[in-house]
Every structure is written in structure tokens, then in C-alpha cells.
Amino acid sequence: MNYFYCYDGQMMRKLQDKNIRYITRALTVDKHLKFWLYAITDEFQQALEEIKRTQI
């Protein structure tokens, strides 16, 4: 399985609005940046493409 690391809070909220749930949220070890981890599924890919289309 492949994973998507999301470091953007706005992107996380847009995915959440499309009912895509993250596996976990955590902080990077070195810089303590927050990220959300998603499994890349067909549903995730479709939601990500929709988000990308609306941002352009």
C-alpha cells in the first residue's frame, strides 16, 4: 500500500470535506512539523484530483 503525507492544513480540511479520513497525524522528528498520513486509495485519488481541478 502507498501513503500520502500531507503537510498542508488546508489540504487536510479539503480532504476531510470529501469524507477522506487520515490514518494518523504526527510531527516530524527533526522540525516538528505537523502532517497527516493518508492511504492512497481510489477514493483518495479521486478526491485529490477534484481538489486539484478546483484550485487551478
CSV table of N, CA, C and O in Angstrom, one decimal:
chain,number,residue,atom,x,y,z
A,1,MET,N,0.8,-1.2,0.0
A,1,MET,CA,0.0,0.0,0.0
A,1,MET,C,0.9,1.2,0.0
A,1,MET,O,1.9,1.3,0.6
A,2,ASN,N,0.4,2.3,-0.7
A,2,ASN,CA,1.2,3.5,-0.8
A,2,ASN,C,0.5,4.5,0.1
A,2,ASN,O,-0.7,4.5,0.4
A,3,TYR,N,1.3,5.5,0.6
A,3,TYR,CA,0.8,6.5,1.5
A,3,TYR,C,1.1,7.9,1.0
A,3,TYR,O,2.1,8.1,0.3
A,4,PHE,N,0.3,8.9,1.4
A,4,PHE,CA,0.4,10.3,1.1
A,4,PHE,C,0.6,11.0,2.4
A,4,PHE,O,-0.2,10.9,3.3
A,5,TYR,N,1.7,11.8,2.5
A,5,TYR,CA,2.0,12.6,3.6
A,5,TYR,C,1.5,14.0,3.3
A,5,TYR,O,2.0,14.6,2.4
A,6,CYS,N,0.6,14.5,4.0
A,6,CYS,CA,0.0,15.8,3.8
A,6,CYS,C,0.5,16.8,4.9
A,6,CYS,O,0.3,16.6,6.1
A,7,TYR,N,1.2,17.8,4.5
A,7,TYR,CA,1.8,18.8,5.4
A,7,TYR,C,1.0,20.1,5.4
A,7,TYR,O,1.4,21.1,6.0
A,8,ASP,N,-0.1,20.2,4.6
A,8,ASP,CA,-0.9,21.4,4.4
A,8,ASP,C,-2.2,21.2,5.1
A,8,ASP,O,-3.1,20.4,4.7
A,9,GLY,N,-2.5,22.1,6.1
A,9,GLY,CA,-3.7,22.0,6.9
A,9,GLY,C,-4.9,22.3,6.0
A,9,GLY,O,-6.0,21.7,6.2
A,10,GLN,N,-4.8,23.2,5.0
A,10,GLN,CA,-5.9,23.5,4.1
A,10,GLN,C,-6.3,22.3,3.3
A,10,GLN,O,-7.5,22.0,3.1
A,11,MET,N,-5.3,21.6,2.8
A,11,MET,CA,-5.5,20.4,2.0
A,11,MET,C,-6.1,19.3,2.9
A,11,MET,O,-7.1,18.6,2.4
A,12,MET,N,-5.7,19.2,4.1
A,12,MET,CA,-6.3,18.2,5.0
A,12,MET,C,-7.8,18.5,5.2
A,12,MET,O,-8.6,17.6,5.1
A,13,ARG,N,-8.1,19.8,5.4
A,13,ARG,CA,-9.5,20.1,5.6
A,13,ARG,C,-10.4,19.9,4.3
A,13,ARG,O,-11.5,19.4,4.4
A,14,LYS,N,-9.8,20.1,3.1
A,14,LYS,CA,-10.5,19.8,1.9
A,14,LYS,C,-10.7,18.3,1.7
A,14,LYS,O,-11.8,17.9,1.3
A,15,LEU,N,-9.7,17.5,2.1
A,15,LEU,CA,-9.9,16.1,2.0
A,15,LEU,C,-11.0,15.6,3.0
A,15,LEU,O,-11.8,14.8,2.7
A,16,GLN,N,-10.9,16.2,4.2
A,16,GLN,CA,-11.9,15.9,5.2
A,16,GLN,C,-13.3,16.3,4.7
A,16,GLN,O,-14.3,15.5,5.0
A,17,ASP,N,-13.5,17.4,4.0
A,17,ASP,CA,-14.8,17.8,3.5
A,17,ASP,C,-15.3,16.8,2.5
A,17,ASP,O,-16.5,16.7,2.3
A,18,LYS,N,-14.4,16.0,1.9
A,18,LYS,CA,-14.8,15.0,0.9
A,18,LYS,C,-14.9,13.6,1.6
A,18,LYS,O,-14.9,12.6,0.9
A,19,ASN,N,-14.9,13.6,2.9
A,19,ASN,CA,-15.0,12.4,3.7
A,19,ASN,C,-13.8,11.4,3.6
A,19,ASN,O,-14.0,10.2,3.7
A,20,ILE,N,-12.7,12.0,3.3
A,20,ILE,CA,-11.4,11.2,3.3
A,20,ILE,C,-10.8,11.4,4.6
A,20,ILE,O,-10.5,12.5,5.1
A,21,ARG,N,-10.6,10.3,5.3
A,21,ARG,CA,-10.0,10.4,6.7
A,21,ARG,C,-8.6,9.9,6.7
A,21,ARG,O,-8.2,9.0,6.0
A,22,TYR,N,-7.8,10.6,7.5
A,22,TYR,CA,-6.4,10.3,7.6
A,22,TYR,C,-6.2,9.1,8.5
A,22,TYR,O,-7.1,8.8,9.4
A,23,ILE,N,-5.1,8.4,8.4
A,23,ILE,CA,-4.8,7.2,9.2
A,23,ILE,C,-4.3,7.7,10.6
A,23,ILE,O,-4.7,7.3,11.6
A,24,THR,N,-3.4,8.7,10.5
A,24,THR,CA,-2.8,9.3,11.8
A,24,THR,C,-2.3,10.7,11.5
A,24,THR,O,-2.1,11.0,10.3
A,25,ARG,N,-2.1,11.4,12.5
A,25,ARG,CA,-1.4,12.7,12.4
A,25,ARG,C,-0.3,12.7,13.4
A,25,ARG,O,-0.3,12.0,14.4
A,26,ALA,N,0.8,13.4,13.0
A,26,ALA,CA,2.0,13.3,13.8
A,26,ALA,C,2.9,14.5,13.5
A,26,ALA,O,2.5,15.4,12.7
A,27,LEU,N,4.0,14.5,14.2
A,27,LEU,CA,5.0,15.6,14.0
A,27,LEU,C,6.3,15.0,13.4
A,27,LEU,O,6.7,13.9,13.8
A,28,THR,N,6.9,15.7,12.5
A,28,THR,CA,8.2,15.2,12.0
A,28,THR,C,9.2,15.3,13.1
A,28,THR,O,9.1,16.1,14.0
A,29,VAL,N,10.2,14.4,13.1
A,29,VAL,CA,11.1,14.3,14.2
A,29,VAL,C,12.1,15.5,14.2
A,29,VAL,O,12.3,16.0,15.3
A,30,ASP,N,12.6,15.9,13.0
A,30,ASP,CA,13.6,16.9,13.0
A,30,ASP,C,13.0,18.4,13.2
A,30,ASP,O,13.6,19.1,14.0
A,31,LYS,N,12.0,18.7,12.5
A,31,LYS,CA,11.5,20.1,12.6
A,31,LYS,C,10.1,20.3,13.3
A,31,LYS,O,9.6,21.4,13.4
A,32,HIS,N,9.6,19.2,13.8
A,32,HIS,CA,8.3,19.2,14.5
A,32,HIS,C,7.2,19.8,13.7
A,32,HIS,O,6.4,20.5,14.2
A,33,LEU,N,7.2,19.5,12.4
A,33,LEU,CA,6.1,19.9,11.5
A,33,LEU,C,4.9,18.9,11.6
A,33,LEU,O,5.2,17.7,11.5
A,34,LYS,N,3.7,19.4,11.7
A,34,LYS,CA,2.5,18.5,11.7
A,34,LYS,C,2.3,18.0,10.3
A,34,LYS,O,2.4,18.7,9.3
A,35,PHE,N,1.9,16.7,10.3
A,35,PHE,CA,1.5,16.1,9.0
A,35,PHE,C,0.4,15.1,9.3
A,35,PHE,O,0.2,14.6,10.4
A,36,TRP,N,-0.4,14.8,8.2
A,36,TRP,CA,-1.4,13.8,8.2
A,36,TRP,C,-1.1,12.7,7.2
A,36,TRP,O,-0.7,13.0,6.1
A,37,LEU,N,-1.3,11.5,7.6
A,37,LEU,CA,-1.0,10.4,6.7
A,37,LEU,C,-2.2,9.7,6.2
A,37,LEU,O,-3.1,9.4,6.9
A,38,TYR,N,-2.3,9.6,4.9
A,38,TYR,CA,-3.4,9.0,4.2
A,38,TYR,C,-3.0,7.8,3.4
A,38,TYR,O,-1.9,7.7,2.8
A,39,ALA,N,-3.9,6.8,3.3
A,39,ALA,CA,-3.7,5.7,2.4
A,39,ALA,C,-4.1,6.1,1.1
A,39,ALA,O,-5.2,6.7,0.9
A,40,ILE,N,-3.3,5.8,0.1
A,40,ILE,CA,-3.7,6.2,-1.3
A,40,ILE,C,-4.6,5.1,-1.9
A,40,ILE,O,-4.2,4.0,-2.2
A,41,THR,N,-5.9,5.4,-1.9
A,41,THR,CA,-6.9,4.5,-2.4
A,41,THR,C,-7.5,5.2,-3.7
A,41,THR,O,-7.2,6.3,-4.0
A,42,ASP,N,-8.4,4.4,-4.3
A,42,ASP,CA,-9.1,5.0,-5.5
A,42,ASP,C,-9.9,6.2,-5.1
A,42,ASP,O,-9.9,7.3,-5.7
A,43,GLU,N,-10.6,6.1,-3.9
A,43,GLU,CA,-11.4,7.2,-3.4
A,43,GLU,C,-10.5,8.4,-3.1
A,43,GLU,O,-10.9,9.6,-3.4
A,44,PHE,N,-9.4,8.2,-2.5
A,44,PHE,CA,-8.5,9.3,-2.2
A,44,PHE,C,-8.0,10.0,-3.4
A,44,PHE,O,-8.0,11.2,-3.5
A,45,GLN,N,-7.6,9.2,-4.4
A,45,GLN,CA,-7.1,9.8,-5.7
A,45,GLN,C,-8.1,10.6,-6.4
A,45,GLN,O,-7.8,11.7,-6.9
A,46,GLN,N,-9.4,10.1,-6.4
A,46,GLN,CA,-10.5,10.9,-7.0
A,46,GLN,C,-10.7,12.2,-6.3
A,46,GLN,O,-10.8,13.2,-6.9
A,47,ALA,N,-10.7,12.2,-4.9
A,47,ALA,CA,-10.9,13.4,-4.2
A,47,ALA,C,-9.7,14.4,-4.4
A,47,ALA,O,-10.0,15.6,-4.6
A,48,LEU,N,-8.5,13.9,-4.5
A,48,LEU,CA,-7.3,14.7,-4.7
A,48,LEU,C,-7.4,15.4,-6.1
A,48,LEU,O,-7.1,16.6,-6.2
A,49,GLU,N,-7.8,14.6,-7.1
A,49,GLU,CA,-8.0,15.2,-8.4
A,49,GLU,C,-9.0,16.3,-8.5
A,49,GLU,O,-8.9,17.3,-9.1
A,50,GLU,N,-10.2,16.1,-7.8
A,50,GLU,CA,-11.2,17.1,-7.7
A,50,GLU,C,-10.7,18.3,-7.0
A,50,GLU,O,-11.0,19.5,-7.5
A,51,ILE,N,-9.9,18.2,-6.0
A,51,ILE,CA,-9.4,19.3,-5.3
A,51,ILE,C,-8.4,20.1,-6.2
A,51,ILE,O,-8.4,21.3,-6.3
A,52,LYS,N,-7.6,19.4,-6.9
A,52,LYS,CA,-6.6,20.0,-7.8
A,52,LYS,C,-7.3,20.8,-8.9
A,52,LYS,O,-6.9,21.9,-9.3
A,53,ARG,N,-8.4,20.2,-9.5
A,53,ARG,CA,-9.1,20.9,-10.5
A,53,ARG,C,-9.8,22.2,-10.1
A,53,ARG,O,-9.8,23.1,-10.8
A,54,THR,N,-10.2,22.2,-8.8
A,54,THR,CA,-10.9,23.5,-8.3
A,54,THR,C,-9.8,24.5,-7.9
A,54,THR,O,-10.2,25.7,-7.8
A,55,GLN,N,-8.6,24.1,-7.7
A,55,GLN,CA,-7.6,25.1,-7.3
A,55,GLN,C,-7.0,25.8,-8.5
A,55,GLN,O,-6.4,26.9,-8.3
A,56,ILE,N,-7.1,25.3,-9.7
A,56,ILE,CA,-6.5,25.9,-10.9
A,56,ILE,C,-7.2,27.1,-11.4
A,56,ILE,O,-8.3,27.3,-11.2
